[in-house]
């Protein structure tokens, strides 16, 4: 049996808690992991702050406020918490919207351990739980002016429901026809640097004298929509994404010759002569790295645009596709949990008991967390929630999924049984 946590705002009578730890003054949930007690919520009255976390270190007898990475969940009327795998705490928010009720606070995952070592402080990381599995992203790299943007635009135009573009942040000034939030999120250097320090970016790099970066949110919003994310980033960015273990396809685009690259860059007419020179100097290094580093799964030469585009489509398994079917149509929705619920855990299944006055409503749900994927700094994917009938007369006498009694249960598009 997993550790069942006290509900928010309820008192906790736990004899194993240290003397110095005054449970009466604690408003949040309490989860013990080794010699640390994680108190989640109840610390701040500022609703814009999100749910906060404090740690009581039993061996030192003192409180720590950890560095909190990722986006905090918004405050709510209460939550339940349960420790999973000794490295993350599942948080089920009460009375929250279906796409905002399941969160994970990572306390000892490899990502958090790496950050603790780097930062030399206590670290925790929030990750939102979602149902949809993410299709493999595509990382496209290559020197400036080679035609990455042109190829990506063609892909988006032909397959709008299959692909979604990861909108990067940059500190460079917008070009004439560039729209903020569409081509880039144009940012101030200081605010972008702060967000990078706060762990909001998957990768970032200084490219041609400006700061560029892929925020975690930029990739996750595309995946949440069930689309395949396309990243247009430089070679440094591709290397960072590889090391942060994003399971992606890495494609490098080459020009047919250096002279042709120079011609295209100048013909685009978006850079000053000084900037063109800088980009061409960097292109030499990128071309060497791209072709020789083994970083890329595929190298494409963009000589004739149409031929290169057809090769790209083939490589992505799209030749012959109509361009209208999403790769994964599932969305993010979960079951809406009422304010009154309690949770328990058996064999990586979380049983959620909901208090409902309506006898016709299902009140017992199972959240299967046995095949979770991802996690901080991104979403935690692969949640599977379904309703069960606790009174069903199963052969094995155990709890039984309602649809083993009644195969005709009505489910929504996400496989969630409609109550
Ligand atoms: N195969 C091609 N033949 C001739 N011109 C091309 C070809 N592909 C792209 N171009 C042109 O080359 C210029 C640069 O292309 P694009 O802006 O797509 O490059 P990019 O790799 O995205 O550059 P950056 O990294 O600077 O954003 C554009 O004017 C585009 O129309
Ligand atoms: N490492 C990253 N590189 C990025 C990102 N977004 C774009 N880029 C690369 O920057 C250059 C220049 O782009 P431009 O729009 O100023 O011409 C180009 O090679 C892009 O691939 C990013 O988020 N991270």
Short mmCIF file of C-alpha atoms and ligand atoms in Angstrom, two decimals:
data_model
loop_
_atom_site.label_atom_id
_atom_site.label_comp_id
_atom_site.label_asym_id
_atom_site.label_seq_id
_atom_site.Cartn_x
_atom_site.Cartn_y
_atom_site.Cartn_z
CA UNK A 1 0.00 0.00 0.00
CA UNK A 2 1.38 3.41 -0.90
CA UNK A 3 1.52 6.28 1.49
CA UNK A 4 -1.91 7.89 1.79
CA UNK A 5 -1.67 11.55 2.42
CA UNK A 6 -3.75 13.71 4.66
CA UNK A 7 -6.11 15.94 2.79
CA UNK A 8 -5.41 19.61 2.57
CA UNK A 9 -6.43 21.58 5.67
CA UNK A 10 -7.00 18.45 7.73
CA UNK A 11 -4.93 17.82 10.82
CA UNK A 12 -2.35 15.02 10.65
CA UNK A 13 -1.75 12.64 13.50
CA UNK A 14 1.48 10.85 12.59
CA UNK A 15 3.68 9.61 15.42
CA UNK A 16 6.61 9.10 13.05
CA UNK A 17 6.90 12.84 12.50
CA UNK A 18 9.64 14.56 14.50
CA UNK A 19 8.86 16.49 17.66
CA UNK A 20 10.02 19.82 16.17
CA UNK A 21 7.57 19.39 13.30
CA UNK A 22 4.36 21.00 14.50
CA UNK A 23 1.61 19.37 12.44
CA UNK A 24 -1.06 21.64 13.92
CA UNK A 25 0.41 24.65 12.18
CA UNK A 26 0.69 22.89 8.81
CA UNK A 27 -1.96 23.69 6.21
CA UNK A 28 -0.68 21.66 3.26
CA UNK A 29 -0.22 17.97 2.62
CA UNK A 30 2.71 16.16 4.19
CA UNK A 31 4.81 13.57 2.36
CA UNK A 32 7.88 11.93 3.84
CA UNK A 33 10.70 10.86 1.51
CA UNK A 34 13.73 9.55 3.41
CA UNK A 35 14.70 12.14 6.00
CA UNK A 36 12.79 14.93 4.27
CA UNK A 37 9.21 15.98 4.83
CA UNK A 38 7.62 17.79 1.88
CA UNK A 39 4.85 20.20 2.82
CA UNK A 40 2.91 21.12 -0.28
CA UNK A 41 0.55 24.11 -0.29
CA UNK A 42 -0.81 26.21 2.50
CA UNK A 43 2.18 28.58 2.72
CA UNK A 44 1.11 31.52 0.61
CA UNK A 45 -2.17 33.39 0.45
CA UNK A 46 -1.28 35.02 -2.83
CA UNK A 47 -3.39 33.17 -5.42
CA UNK A 48 -1.14 34.24 -8.28
CA UNK A 49 1.77 32.48 -6.60
CA UNK A 50 0.74 28.90 -7.32
CA UNK A 51 1.06 25.99 -4.91
CA UNK A 52 4.22 26.34 -2.83
CA UNK A 53 6.55 23.74 -1.36
CA UNK A 54 8.58 23.66 1.85
CA UNK A 55 10.88 20.91 3.08
CA UNK A 56 11.51 19.96 6.69
CA UNK A 57 14.86 18.20 6.97
CA UNK A 58 14.50 15.70 9.84
CA UNK A 59 18.22 15.07 10.31
CA UNK A 60 19.07 18.79 10.41
CA UNK A 61 15.87 19.72 12.25
CA UNK A 62 15.32 22.73 10.01
CA UNK A 63 13.16 24.06 7.17
CA UNK A 64 14.35 24.58 3.60
CA UNK A 65 12.63 26.49 0.81
CA UNK A 66 13.68 24.61 -2.33
CA UNK A 67 14.45 26.04 -5.75
CA UNK A 68 11.24 25.25 -7.60
CA UNK A 69 11.59 24.51 -11.30
CA UNK A 70 8.83 24.40 -13.91
CA UNK A 71 5.44 26.08 -13.84
CA UNK A 72 3.68 25.81 -10.47
CA UNK A 73 0.07 24.61 -10.50
CA UNK A 74 -2.41 27.36 -9.68
CA UNK A 75 -3.73 27.35 -6.12
CA UNK A 76 -6.93 25.41 -5.52
CA UNK A 77 -9.44 24.56 -2.80
CA UNK A 78 -7.32 21.64 -1.70
CA UNK A 79 -5.49 18.63 -3.00
CA UNK A 80 -4.52 15.06 -2.22
CA UNK A 81 -0.94 13.83 -2.47
CA UNK A 82 0.61 10.41 -2.81
CA UNK A 83 4.25 9.40 -3.11
CA UNK A 84 5.12 7.40 -6.23
CA UNK A 85 8.31 5.45 -6.79
CA UNK A 86 9.97 7.37 -3.93
CA UNK A 87 10.93 10.09 -6.41
CA UNK A 88 7.77 12.08 -7.21
CA UNK A 89 4.57 13.10 -5.49
CA UNK A 90 1.30 12.86 -7.37
CA UNK A 91 -0.96 15.81 -6.64
CA UNK A 92 -4.68 15.58 -7.41
CA UNK A 93 -6.26 19.02 -7.23
CA UNK A 94 -9.80 19.28 -5.97
CA UNK A 95 -12.55 21.12 -7.82
CA UNK A 96 -10.25 22.00 -10.69
CA UNK A 97 -10.79 21.76 -14.43
CA UNK A 98 -10.24 18.32 -16.01
CA UNK A 99 -7.05 19.42 -17.76
CA UNK A 100 -5.58 20.88 -14.59
CA UNK A 101 -6.26 18.30 -11.89
CA UNK A 102 -3.21 16.03 -12.13
CA UNK A 103 0.29 17.25 -11.30
CA UNK A 104 3.58 15.71 -10.25
CA UNK A 105 6.11 17.24 -7.89
CA UNK A 106 9.43 15.59 -8.71
CA UNK A 107 11.66 15.40 -5.64
CA UNK A 108 14.35 12.84 -6.50
CA UNK A 109 14.10 12.01 -10.23
CA UNK A 110 17.32 12.02 -12.36
CA UNK A 111 16.39 15.51 -13.63
CA UNK A 112 16.01 16.87 -10.10
CA UNK A 113 19.17 15.11 -8.87
CA UNK A 114 21.17 16.67 -11.73
CA UNK A 115 19.80 20.14 -10.92
CA UNK A 116 20.53 19.71 -7.19
CA UNK A 117 24.13 18.89 -8.01
CA UNK A 118 24.46 21.84 -10.40
CA UNK A 119 22.75 24.39 -8.17
CA UNK A 120 23.95 23.13 -4.80
CA UNK A 121 20.49 23.72 -3.29
CA UNK A 122 17.38 21.71 -2.55
CA UNK A 123 15.42 21.43 -5.84
CA UNK A 124 11.91 20.28 -6.70
CA UNK A 125 10.32 20.35 -10.18
CA UNK A 126 6.68 20.56 -11.18
CA UNK A 127 5.37 18.57 -14.15
CA UNK A 128 1.78 18.65 -15.35
CA UNK A 129 0.13 15.27 -15.93
CA UNK A 130 -1.63 14.74 -19.24
CA UNK A 131 -3.26 11.82 -20.97
CA UNK A 132 -1.89 12.15 -24.48
CA UNK A 133 1.34 10.46 -25.49
CA UNK A 134 3.47 12.84 -27.57
CA UNK A 135 4.47 11.95 -31.12
CA UNK A 136 8.22 12.13 -31.72
CA UNK A 137 9.35 15.72 -32.36
CA UNK A 138 11.50 16.67 -35.36
CA UNK A 139 14.59 18.82 -34.90
CA UNK A 140 15.68 20.64 -38.06
CA UNK A 141 19.07 22.31 -38.09
CA UNK A 142 21.44 23.80 -40.64
CA UNK A 143 23.28 27.02 -41.44
CA UNK A 144 21.45 30.31 -41.76
CA UNK A 145 19.95 30.75 -45.23
CA UNK A 146 19.98 27.06 -46.19
CA UNK A 147 16.18 26.91 -46.40
CA UNK A 148 15.06 25.33 -43.07
CA UNK A 149 12.24 27.83 -42.60
CA UNK A 150 11.11 27.42 -46.21
CA UNK A 151 10.92 23.62 -45.88
CA UNK A 152 9.13 23.81 -42.50
CA UNK A 153 6.57 26.28 -43.91
CA UNK A 154 5.78 23.87 -46.73
CA UNK A 155 5.33 21.03 -44.24
CA UNK A 156 3.01 23.10 -42.03
CA UNK A 157 0.99 24.23 -45.00
CA UNK A 158 0.49 20.74 -46.38
CA UNK A 159 -0.02 19.00 -43.00
CA UNK A 160 -1.57 21.59 -40.68
CA UNK A 161 -3.18 19.05 -38.36
CA UNK A 162 -0.14 16.79 -38.18
CA UNK A 163 2.66 19.25 -37.38
CA UNK A 164 2.97 22.17 -35.03
CA UNK A 165 5.86 24.62 -34.97
CA UNK A 166 7.81 25.16 -31.76
CA UNK A 167 7.82 28.95 -31.46
CA UNK A 168 11.24 29.88 -30.09
CA UNK A 169 12.18 32.89 -27.99
CA UNK A 170 14.78 35.30 -29.31
CA UNK A 171 16.34 38.58 -28.31
CA UNK A 172 16.88 39.63 -31.92
CA UNK A 173 14.68 42.36 -33.37
CA UNK A 174 11.68 41.23 -35.47
CA UNK A 175 12.04 41.33 -39.26
CA UNK A 176 9.50 43.26 -41.30
CA UNK A 177 6.87 40.54 -41.68
CA UNK A 178 7.55 38.63 -38.49
CA UNK A 179 4.73 38.40 -35.95
CA UNK A 180 5.35 38.07 -32.21
CA UNK A 181 4.09 34.70 -30.97
CA UNK A 182 3.94 33.24 -34.50
CA UNK A 183 7.49 33.35 -35.86
CA UNK A 184 9.18 33.96 -32.52
CA UNK A 185 8.43 35.17 -29.03
CA UNK A 186 10.49 38.35 -29.18
CA UNK A 187 11.96 38.86 -25.73
CA UNK A 188 14.06 41.20 -23.64
CA UNK A 189 17.43 39.67 -22.79
CA UNK A 190 17.07 40.09 -19.01
CA UNK A 191 13.63 38.50 -18.83
CA UNK A 192 14.67 35.65 -21.14
CA UNK A 193 17.81 35.04 -19.07
CA UNK A 194 15.69 34.90 -15.91
CA UNK A 195 13.29 32.38 -17.46
CA UNK A 196 16.28 30.25 -18.54
CA UNK A 197 17.59 30.33 -14.95
CA UNK A 198 14.10 29.36 -13.71
CA UNK A 199 14.28 26.16 -15.75
CA UNK A 200 11.61 27.16 -18.29
CA UNK A 201 13.75 26.31 -21.35
CA UNK A 202 14.56 23.02 -22.96
CA UNK A 203 17.63 24.59 -24.57
CA UNK A 204 19.06 27.99 -25.31
CA UNK A 205 22.10 29.28 -27.18
CA UNK A 206 23.84 32.42 -28.29
CA UNK A 207 23.47 32.43 -32.09
CA UNK A 208 24.94 35.13 -34.36
CA UNK A 209 25.15 37.47 -31.34
CA UNK A 210 21.58 37.03 -30.08
CA UNK A 211 19.99 34.72 -27.54
CA UNK A 212 17.65 32.03 -28.91
CA UNK A 213 15.85 29.31 -26.99
CA UNK A 214 13.12 26.69 -27.02
CA UNK A 215 10.82 26.97 -24.02
CA UNK A 216 9.40 23.77 -22.58
CA UNK A 217 5.94 25.26 -23.06
CA UNK A 218 6.59 25.82 -26.80
CA UNK A 219 7.09 22.09 -27.31
CA UNK A 220 4.41 20.96 -24.87
CA UNK A 221 1.56 23.03 -26.34
CA UNK A 222 2.15 21.36 -29.69
CA UNK A 223 2.25 17.89 -28.11
CA UNK A 224 -0.87 18.66 -26.04
CA UNK A 225 -2.70 19.33 -29.29
CA UNK A 226 -1.71 15.81 -30.40
CA UNK A 227 0.59 17.25 -33.06
CA UNK A 228 4.16 16.46 -33.95
CA UNK A 229 6.44 19.27 -32.88
CA UNK A 230 8.95 20.73 -35.36
CA UNK A 231 11.93 22.63 -33.94
CA UNK A 232 14.05 24.96 -36.12
CA UNK A 233 17.22 25.37 -34.04
CA UNK A 234 20.97 25.75 -34.55
CA UNK A 235 23.52 22.96 -34.07
CA UNK A 236 24.30 23.96 -30.44
CA UNK A 237 20.57 23.76 -29.69
CA UNK A 238 20.29 20.36 -31.38
CA UNK A 239 23.14 19.07 -29.25
CA UNK A 240 21.52 20.34 -26.02
CA UNK A 241 18.20 18.78 -26.96
CA UNK A 242 19.96 15.45 -27.63
CA UNK A 243 21.61 15.50 -24.22
CA UNK A 244 18.37 16.39 -22.43
CA UNK A 245 17.14 13.11 -23.96
CA UNK A 246 14.20 14.40 -25.99
CA UNK A 247 13.36 11.43 -28.15
CA UNK A 248 13.32 13.17 -31.54
CA UNK A 249 14.37 12.80 -35.17
CA UNK A 250 17.38 15.01 -35.89
CA UNK A 251 17.72 16.33 -39.47
CA UNK A 252 20.54 18.51 -40.82
CA UNK A 253 19.98 20.58 -43.97
CA UNK A 254 23.03 21.35 -46.16
CA UNK A 255 23.38 23.78 -49.06
CA UNK A 256 24.61 22.40 -52.43
CA UNK A 257 27.63 24.72 -52.07
CA UNK A 258 28.88 27.51 -49.85
CA UNK A 259 28.49 29.99 -52.74
CA UNK A 260 24.83 29.05 -53.11
CA UNK A 261 24.29 29.51 -49.35
CA UNK A 262 25.80 32.99 -49.54
CA UNK A 263 23.61 33.80 -52.55
CA UNK A 264 20.42 32.74 -50.74
CA UNK A 265 21.29 34.61 -47.57
CA UNK A 266 21.98 37.82 -49.49
CA UNK A 267 18.93 37.40 -51.73
CA UNK A 268 16.70 37.10 -48.66
CA UNK A 269 17.73 40.65 -47.85
CA UNK A 270 16.97 40.49 -44.13
CA UNK A 271 20.48 41.00 -42.75
CA UNK A 272 23.02 43.82 -42.91
CA UNK A 273 26.35 43.10 -44.61
CA UNK A 274 28.00 42.74 -41.20
CA UNK A 275 25.36 40.23 -40.09
CA UNK A 276 25.66 38.28 -43.36
CA UNK A 277 29.42 38.00 -42.80
CA UNK A 278 28.89 36.79 -39.25
CA UNK A 279 26.29 34.21 -40.33
CA UNK A 280 28.59 32.94 -43.11
CA UNK A 281 31.50 32.56 -40.66
CA UNK A 282 29.25 30.57 -38.33
CA UNK A 283 27.91 28.54 -41.28
CA UNK A 284 31.41 27.12 -41.92
CA UNK A 285 31.58 25.80 -38.35
CA UNK A 286 27.97 24.52 -38.41
CA UNK A 287 28.49 22.69 -41.71
CA UNK A 288 31.57 20.93 -40.36
CA UNK A 289 29.81 19.96 -37.12
CA UNK A 290 26.58 18.98 -38.78
CA UNK A 291 28.20 16.67 -41.27
CA UNK A 292 30.73 15.04 -38.99
CA UNK A 293 29.45 14.97 -35.42
CA UNK A 294 27.07 12.02 -35.70
CA UNK A 295 24.53 14.27 -34.00
CA UNK A 296 22.05 14.02 -36.86
CA UNK A 297 20.03 11.01 -37.97
CA UNK A 298 19.64 12.36 -41.51
CA UNK A 299 21.47 14.89 -43.69
CA UNK A 300 19.55 16.43 -46.61
CA UNK A 301 21.03 18.62 -49.34
CA UNK A 302 18.65 21.43 -50.26
CA UNK A 303 19.54 21.93 -53.91
CA UNK A 304 16.21 21.92 -55.70
CA UNK A 305 13.57 22.96 -53.15
CA UNK A 306 10.82 20.64 -54.43
CA UNK A 307 13.10 17.59 -54.55
CA UNK A 308 14.42 18.30 -51.06
CA UNK A 309 10.86 18.72 -49.74
CA UNK A 310 9.77 15.40 -51.28
CA UNK A 311 12.80 13.67 -49.69
CA UNK A 312 11.94 15.22 -46.32
CA UNK A 313 8.35 13.94 -46.60
CA UNK A 314 9.58 10.46 -47.51
CA UNK A 315 11.90 10.43 -44.55
CA UNK A 316 9.00 11.35 -42.26
CA UNK A 317 6.86 8.62 -43.77
CA UNK A 318 4.51 11.14 -45.37
CA UNK A 319 4.72 10.30 -49.04
CA UNK A 320 1.25 9.43 -50.21
CA UNK A 321 -0.42 11.05 -47.16
CA UNK A 322 -3.40 13.33 -47.59
CA UNK A 323 -2.20 15.73 -44.94
CA UNK A 324 -5.44 15.87 -42.98
CA UNK A 325 -5.12 13.19 -40.29
CA UNK A 326 -3.50 14.05 -36.99
CA UNK A 327 -0.86 11.50 -35.91
CA UNK A 328 -2.39 11.23 -32.46
CA UNK A 329 -5.86 12.69 -32.05
CA UNK A 330 -6.00 12.24 -28.29
CA UNK A 331 -6.21 15.35 -26.18
CA UNK A 332 -5.32 16.32 -22.67
CA UNK A 333 -8.60 15.86 -20.88
CA UNK A 334 -8.90 14.01 -17.60
CA UNK A 335 -11.82 13.31 -15.33
CA UNK A 336 -13.12 16.33 -13.42
CA UNK A 337 -12.61 15.59 -9.74
CA UNK A 338 -15.02 17.07 -7.20
CA UNK A 339 -13.86 18.86 -4.08
CA UNK A 340 -14.52 15.88 -1.84
CA UNK A 341 -12.22 13.03 -2.73
CA UNK A 342 -9.64 10.83 -1.10
CA UNK A 343 -6.99 8.66 -2.66
CA UNK A 344 -5.13 5.43 -2.03
CA UNK A 345 -2.54 3.52 -4.04
CA UNK A 346 -2.29 -0.17 -4.90
CA UNK A 347 0.27 -1.53 -7.38
CA UNK A 348 0.79 1.72 -9.29
CA UNK A 349 -2.94 2.29 -9.50
CA UNK A 350 -4.38 5.27 -7.68
CA UNK A 351 -7.93 4.75 -6.44
CA UNK A 352 -9.83 8.01 -6.23
CA UNK A 353 -12.93 7.93 -4.06
CA UNK A 354 -15.21 10.85 -4.85
CA UNK A 355 -17.90 12.09 -2.54
CA UNK A 356 -21.04 12.67 -4.57
CA UNK A 357 -24.63 13.18 -3.45
CA UNK A 358 -25.93 11.77 -6.71
CA UNK A 359 -26.25 7.94 -6.39
CA UNK A 360 -26.37 7.65 -10.19
CA UNK A 361 -22.88 9.13 -10.57
CA UNK A 362 -19.74 7.03 -10.64
CA UNK A 363 -17.71 7.80 -7.54
CA UNK A 364 -14.68 5.56 -7.82
CA UNK A 365 -11.98 6.20 -10.40
CA UNK A 366 -8.68 4.53 -11.08
CA UNK A 367 -5.67 6.46 -12.27
CA UNK A 368 -3.17 4.02 -13.76
CA UNK A 369 0.33 5.43 -13.40
CA UNK A 370 2.21 2.30 -14.46
CA UNK A 371 3.24 3.56 -17.89
CA UNK A 372 4.09 7.20 -17.36
CA UNK A 373 6.46 8.88 -19.80
CA UNK A 374 8.35 12.16 -19.80
CA UNK A 375 8.27 14.33 -16.73
CA UNK A 376 10.12 17.49 -15.73
CA UNK A 377 11.16 19.69 -17.40
CA UNK A 378 8.15 18.76 -19.63
CA UNK A 379 4.75 17.20 -19.01
CA UNK A 380 4.23 13.75 -17.50
CA UNK A 381 2.39 11.83 -20.19
CA UNK A 382 0.43 8.61 -20.43
CA UNK A 383 -2.08 9.05 -17.59
CA UNK A 384 -4.91 6.58 -17.87
CA UNK A 385 -8.01 7.31 -15.80
CA UNK A 386 -11.21 5.28 -15.80
CA UNK A 387 -14.27 4.74 -13.61
CA UNK A 388 -14.86 1.48 -11.79
CA UNK A 389 -17.83 -0.06 -10.03
CA UNK A 390 -16.74 -1.10 -6.52
CA UNK A 391 -19.85 -3.23 -5.99
CA UNK A 392 -19.62 -5.24 -9.19
CA UNK A 393 -19.74 -8.97 -8.48
CA UNK A 394 -16.50 -10.10 -10.05
CA UNK A 395 -15.28 -13.67 -10.10
CA UNK A 396 -12.15 -12.75 -8.21
CA UNK A 397 -14.15 -10.71 -5.73
CA UNK A 398 -11.92 -7.70 -6.28
CA UNK A 399 -12.62 -4.24 -7.60
CA UNK A 400 -13.80 -4.41 -11.13
CA UNK A 401 -13.76 -1.98 -14.02
CA UNK A 402 -17.37 -1.16 -14.78
CA UNK A 403 -17.11 -2.08 -18.40
CA UNK A 404 -16.40 -5.74 -17.52
CA UNK A 405 -20.04 -5.81 -16.36
CA UNK A 406 -21.36 -3.60 -19.08
CA UNK A 407 -19.36 -3.56 -22.29
CA UNK A 408 -21.57 -0.81 -23.69
CA UNK A 409 -20.41 1.94 -21.37
CA UNK A 410 -20.27 5.28 -23.06
CA UNK A 411 -16.75 6.71 -23.28
CA UNK A 412 -15.61 10.08 -24.54
CA UNK A 413 -12.98 10.56 -27.22
CA UNK A 414 -10.27 10.05 -24.59
CA UNK A 415 -11.54 6.71 -23.44
CA UNK A 416 -12.91 8.24 -20.26
CA UNK A 417 -16.24 6.74 -19.21
CA UNK A 418 -19.00 9.31 -19.23
CA UNK A 419 -20.96 9.40 -16.01
N1 LIG B 1 16.23 25.10 -52.65
C1 LIG B 1 16.28 26.43 -52.71
N2 LIG B 1 16.70 27.04 -53.82
C2 LIG B 1 16.77 28.39 -53.90
N3 LIG B 1 16.40 29.22 -52.89
C3 LIG B 1 15.97 28.67 -51.76
C4 LIG B 1 15.89 27.25 -51.59
N4 LIG B 1 15.42 27.00 -50.36
C5 LIG B 1 15.22 28.19 -49.77
N5 LIG B 1 15.55 29.20 -50.60
C6 LIG B 1 15.53 30.64 -50.32
O1 LIG B 1 16.67 30.92 -49.51
C7 LIG B 1 16.39 31.94 -48.57
C8 LIG B 1 16.70 31.44 -47.16
O2 LIG B 1 15.76 30.46 -46.82
P1 LIG B 1 15.21 30.33 -45.34
O3 LIG B 1 14.85 31.67 -44.81
O4 LIG B 1 14.16 29.30 -45.37
O5 LIG B 1 16.54 29.82 -44.62
P2 LIG B 1 16.74 29.36 -43.10
O6 LIG B 1 17.61 28.18 -43.14
O7 LIG B 1 15.45 29.22 -42.42
O8 LIG B 1 17.54 30.60 -42.52
P3 LIG B 1 17.70 31.10 -40.99
O9 LIG B 1 18.42 30.04 -40.27
O10 LIG B 1 18.50 32.34 -41.12
O11 LIG B 1 16.35 31.35 -40.44
C9 LIG B 1 14.94 32.32 -48.78
O12 LIG B 1 14.86 33.49 -49.53
C10 LIG B 1 14.34 31.13 -49.53
O13 LIG B 1 13.28 31.52 -50.36
N1 LIG B 2 19.47 27.03 -30.35
C1 LIG B 2 18.43 27.62 -30.94
N2 LIG B 2 18.55 28.12 -32.19
C2 LIG B 2 17.48 28.69 -32.74
C3 LIG B 2 16.26 28.77 -32.09
N3 LIG B 2 15.37 29.40 -32.91
C4 LIG B 2 16.03 29.67 -34.04
N4 LIG B 2 17.30 29.25 -33.96
C5 LIG B 2 18.36 29.32 -34.96
O1 LIG B 2 18.86 30.63 -35.01
C6 LIG B 2 19.39 30.86 -36.30
C7 LIG B 2 19.03 32.22 -36.77
O2 LIG B 2 17.67 32.36 -36.94
P1 LIG B 2 17.04 33.70 -37.58
O3 LIG B 2 15.56 33.54 -37.47
O4 LIG B 2 17.59 34.85 -36.81
O5 LIG B 2 17.52 33.73 -39.01
C8 LIG B 2 18.87 29.75 -37.18
O6 LIG B 2 19.93 28.86 -37.46
C9 LIG B 2 17.84 29.05 -36.35
O7 LIG B 2 17.81 27.66 -36.59
C10 LIG B 2 16.16 28.24 -30.78
O8 LIG B 2 15.11 28.25 -30.11
N5 LIG B 2 17.26 27.68 -30.26
#
